[in-house]
Coordinates of C-alpha atoms and ligand atoms in Angstrom, one line a residue:
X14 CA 0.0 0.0 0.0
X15 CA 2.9 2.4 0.8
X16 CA 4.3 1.9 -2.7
X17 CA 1.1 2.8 -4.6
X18 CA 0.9 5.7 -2.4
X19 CA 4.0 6.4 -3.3
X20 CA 3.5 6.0 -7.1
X21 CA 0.4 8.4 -6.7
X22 CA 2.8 10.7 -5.3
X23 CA 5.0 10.7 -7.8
X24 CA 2.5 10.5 -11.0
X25 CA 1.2 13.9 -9.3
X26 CA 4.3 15.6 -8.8
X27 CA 4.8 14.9 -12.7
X28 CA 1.1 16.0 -13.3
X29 CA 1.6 19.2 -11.5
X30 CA 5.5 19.8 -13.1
X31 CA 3.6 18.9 -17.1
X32 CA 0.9 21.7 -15.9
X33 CA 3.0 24.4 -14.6
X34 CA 5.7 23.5 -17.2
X35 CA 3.4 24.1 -20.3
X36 CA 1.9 27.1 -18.3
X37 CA 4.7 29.2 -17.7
X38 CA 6.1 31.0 -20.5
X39 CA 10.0 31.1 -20.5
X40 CA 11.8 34.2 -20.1
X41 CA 13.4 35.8 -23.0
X42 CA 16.7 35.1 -23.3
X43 CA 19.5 35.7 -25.5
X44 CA 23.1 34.8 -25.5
X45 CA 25.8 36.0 -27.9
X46 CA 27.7 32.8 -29.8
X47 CA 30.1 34.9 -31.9
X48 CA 33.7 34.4 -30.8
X49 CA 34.0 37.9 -31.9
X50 CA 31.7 39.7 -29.9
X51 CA 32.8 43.2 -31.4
X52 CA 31.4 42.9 -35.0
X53 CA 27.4 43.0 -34.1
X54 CA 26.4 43.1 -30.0
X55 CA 22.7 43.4 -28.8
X56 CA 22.8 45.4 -26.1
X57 CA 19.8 45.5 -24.7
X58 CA 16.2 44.1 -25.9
X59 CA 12.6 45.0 -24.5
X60 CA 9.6 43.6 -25.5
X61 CA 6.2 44.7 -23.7
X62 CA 3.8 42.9 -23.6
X63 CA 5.9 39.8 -22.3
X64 CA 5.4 37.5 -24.2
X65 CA 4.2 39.1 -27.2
X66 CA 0.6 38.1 -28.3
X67 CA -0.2 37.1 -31.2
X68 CA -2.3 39.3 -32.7
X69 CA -1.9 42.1 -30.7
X70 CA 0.3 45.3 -30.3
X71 CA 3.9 44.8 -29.3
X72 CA 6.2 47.7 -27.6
X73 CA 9.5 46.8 -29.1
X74 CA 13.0 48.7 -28.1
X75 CA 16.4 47.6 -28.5
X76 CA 20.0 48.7 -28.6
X77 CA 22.7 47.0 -30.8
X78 CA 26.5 47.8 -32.1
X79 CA 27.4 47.1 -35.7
X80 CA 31.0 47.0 -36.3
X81 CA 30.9 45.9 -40.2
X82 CA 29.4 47.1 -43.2
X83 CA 26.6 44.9 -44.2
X84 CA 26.2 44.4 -47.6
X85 CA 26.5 41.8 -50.7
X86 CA 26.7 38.3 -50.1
X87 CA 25.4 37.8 -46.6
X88 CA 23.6 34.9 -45.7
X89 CA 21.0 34.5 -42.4
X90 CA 20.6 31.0 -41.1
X91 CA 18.2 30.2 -38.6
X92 CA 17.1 27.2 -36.8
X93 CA 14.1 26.6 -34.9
X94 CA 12.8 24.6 -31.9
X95 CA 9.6 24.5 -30.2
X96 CA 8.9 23.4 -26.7
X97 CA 7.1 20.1 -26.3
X98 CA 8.0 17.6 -24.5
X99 CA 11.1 17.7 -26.1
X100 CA 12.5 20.5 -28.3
X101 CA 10.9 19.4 -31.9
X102 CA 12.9 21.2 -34.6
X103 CA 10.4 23.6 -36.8
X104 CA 11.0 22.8 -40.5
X105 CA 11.5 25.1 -43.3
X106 CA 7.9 25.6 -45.2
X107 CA 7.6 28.6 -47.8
X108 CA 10.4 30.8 -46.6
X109 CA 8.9 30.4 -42.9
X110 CA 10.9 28.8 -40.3
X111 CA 14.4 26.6 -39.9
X112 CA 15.6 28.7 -43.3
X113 CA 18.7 30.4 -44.6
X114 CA 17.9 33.7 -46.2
X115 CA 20.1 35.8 -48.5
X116 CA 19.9 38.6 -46.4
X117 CA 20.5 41.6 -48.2
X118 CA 17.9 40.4 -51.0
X119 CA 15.4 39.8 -48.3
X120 CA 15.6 43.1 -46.6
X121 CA 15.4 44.5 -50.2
X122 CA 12.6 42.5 -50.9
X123 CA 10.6 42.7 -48.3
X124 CA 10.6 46.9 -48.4
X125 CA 10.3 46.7 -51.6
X126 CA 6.9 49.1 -52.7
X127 CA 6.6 49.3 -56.5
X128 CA 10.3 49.4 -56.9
X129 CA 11.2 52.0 -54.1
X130 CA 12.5 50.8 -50.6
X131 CA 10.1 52.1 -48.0
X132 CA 11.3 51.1 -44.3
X133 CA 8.7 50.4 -41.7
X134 CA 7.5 54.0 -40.0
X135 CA 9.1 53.1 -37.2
X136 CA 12.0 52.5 -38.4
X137 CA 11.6 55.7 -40.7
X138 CA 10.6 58.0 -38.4
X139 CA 13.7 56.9 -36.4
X140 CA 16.0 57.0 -39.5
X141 CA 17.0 53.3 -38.8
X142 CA 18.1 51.7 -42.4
X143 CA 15.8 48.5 -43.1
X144 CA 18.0 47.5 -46.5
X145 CA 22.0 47.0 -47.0
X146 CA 24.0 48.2 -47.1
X147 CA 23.8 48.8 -43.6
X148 CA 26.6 51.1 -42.0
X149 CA 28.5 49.9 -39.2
X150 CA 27.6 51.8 -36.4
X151 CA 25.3 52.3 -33.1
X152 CA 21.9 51.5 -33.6
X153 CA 18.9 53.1 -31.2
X154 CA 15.4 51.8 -31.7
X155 CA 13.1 54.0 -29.4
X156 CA 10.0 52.2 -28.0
X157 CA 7.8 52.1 -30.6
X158 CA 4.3 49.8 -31.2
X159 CA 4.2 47.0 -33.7
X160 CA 1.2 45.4 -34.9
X161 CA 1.2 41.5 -34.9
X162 CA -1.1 40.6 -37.1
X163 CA -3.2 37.6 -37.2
X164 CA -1.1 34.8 -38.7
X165 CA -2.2 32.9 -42.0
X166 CA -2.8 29.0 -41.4
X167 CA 0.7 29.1 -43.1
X168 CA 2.1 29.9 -39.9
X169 CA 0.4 27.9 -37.5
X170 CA 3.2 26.2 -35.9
X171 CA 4.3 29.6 -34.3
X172 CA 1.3 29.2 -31.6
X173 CA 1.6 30.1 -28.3
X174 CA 4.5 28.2 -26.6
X175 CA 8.3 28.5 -25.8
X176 CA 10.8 28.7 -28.8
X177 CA 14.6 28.3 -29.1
X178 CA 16.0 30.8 -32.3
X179 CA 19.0 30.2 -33.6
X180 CA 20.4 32.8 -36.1
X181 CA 23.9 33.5 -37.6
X182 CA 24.4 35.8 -39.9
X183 CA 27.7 35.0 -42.3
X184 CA 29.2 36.3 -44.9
X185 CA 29.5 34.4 -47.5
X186 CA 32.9 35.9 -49.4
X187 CA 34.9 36.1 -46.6
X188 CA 33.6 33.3 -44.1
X189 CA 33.1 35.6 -41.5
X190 CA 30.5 35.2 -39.4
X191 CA 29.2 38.6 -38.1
X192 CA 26.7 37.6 -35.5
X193 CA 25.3 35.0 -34.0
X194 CA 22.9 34.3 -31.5
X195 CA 21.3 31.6 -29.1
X196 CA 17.7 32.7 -28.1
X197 CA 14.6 31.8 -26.0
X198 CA 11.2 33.5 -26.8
X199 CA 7.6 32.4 -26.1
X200 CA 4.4 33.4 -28.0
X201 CA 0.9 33.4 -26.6
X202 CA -2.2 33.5 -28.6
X203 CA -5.3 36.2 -27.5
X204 CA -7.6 34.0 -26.1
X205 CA -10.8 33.2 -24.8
X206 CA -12.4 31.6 -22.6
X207 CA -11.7 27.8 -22.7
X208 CA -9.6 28.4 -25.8
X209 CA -7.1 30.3 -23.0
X210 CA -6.7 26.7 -21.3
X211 CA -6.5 24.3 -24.4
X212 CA -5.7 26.8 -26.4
Ligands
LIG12 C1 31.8 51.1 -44.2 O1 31.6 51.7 -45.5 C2 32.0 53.1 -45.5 C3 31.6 53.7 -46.9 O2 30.5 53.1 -47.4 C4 33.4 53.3 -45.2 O3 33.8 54.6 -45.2 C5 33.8 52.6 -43.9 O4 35.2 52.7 -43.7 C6 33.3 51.2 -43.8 N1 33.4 50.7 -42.4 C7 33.9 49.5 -42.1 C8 33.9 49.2 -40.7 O5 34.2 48.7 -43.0

């Protein structure tokens, strides 16, 4: 009888760690890889709400020294876990996830509006560049409000949870690797109701 007591113990102590473990939403976290700290540093990272919801508005400010020109061939690799039970690598699907971007043709991309670059506003407003080549120097972004929008179905695997994020960013004619960074982030989703305890 004192074993099976015991056992009960023990499943619940497991129960209650699974509960609280899928509850709490880690910390954000982020640790510098790069042997050579000097060529791209992020001082200092603020996210409010914490953790961001997805949708929903996100105060965003941050600090970081760039000590290389960034332009050309420079390649962003990123790999992706997500909490489970275990950390489940996230795959690459349609230029979303565990992917290596061309950087530079990205960025260009992306702010791309009928053939002229046009940077976020609040990136604009703060004169922060959003395409290479990207100056070496000391970058300020003032809290500002981004809007999360609702993700397409695309994107599902980024629910609420906790994420490991990966990145390096290299370039690719000289071998250098300019940053790199180990990082812990969780997501939650608005919810509702129910939705806020299965969700
Ligand atoms: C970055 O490029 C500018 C000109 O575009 C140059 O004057 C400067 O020396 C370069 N800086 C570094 C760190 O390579």
């Amino acid at each position: 009888l004192s074993i099976s007591t015991f056992d009960m113990e023990k499943v619940c102590c497991l129960l209650l760690l699974a509960i609280t473990g899928c509850l709490s939403a880690i910390n954000l976290k982020y640790t510098d890889c790069n042997s050579n700290q000097a060529l791209l540093h992020v001082d200092s990272v603020s996210l409010n709400p914490y953790p961001p919801q997805i949708p929903g508005d996100l105060r965003a400010s941050g600090h970081l020294v760039l000590g290389r020109n960034i332009s050309g061939h420079i390649e962003l690799q990123v790999s992706i876990h997500k909490h489970a039970i275990f950390w489940i690598p996230v795959p690459c699907v349609s230029g979303f996830g565990s992917c290596t971007y061309d950087f530079c043709s990205m960025l260009n991309t992306a702010f791309n509006v009928n053939g002229q670059i046009s940077c976020p506003p609040q990136m604009a407003k703060q004169n922060l560049p959003c395409t290479c080549p990207i100056q070496a120097g000391t970058y300020t972004l003032n809290p500002d409000v981004w809007v999360i929008p609702t993700l397409p179905s695309l994107l599902s695997w980024l629910s609420s949870g906790d994420y490991k994020v990966d990145a390096k960013l290299v370039n690719k004619d000289s071998g250098e690797i300019i940053a790199c960074y180990n990082t812990q982030i969780a997501f939650a989703h608005k919810c509702s109701g129910f939705g806020c305890i299965f969700g």
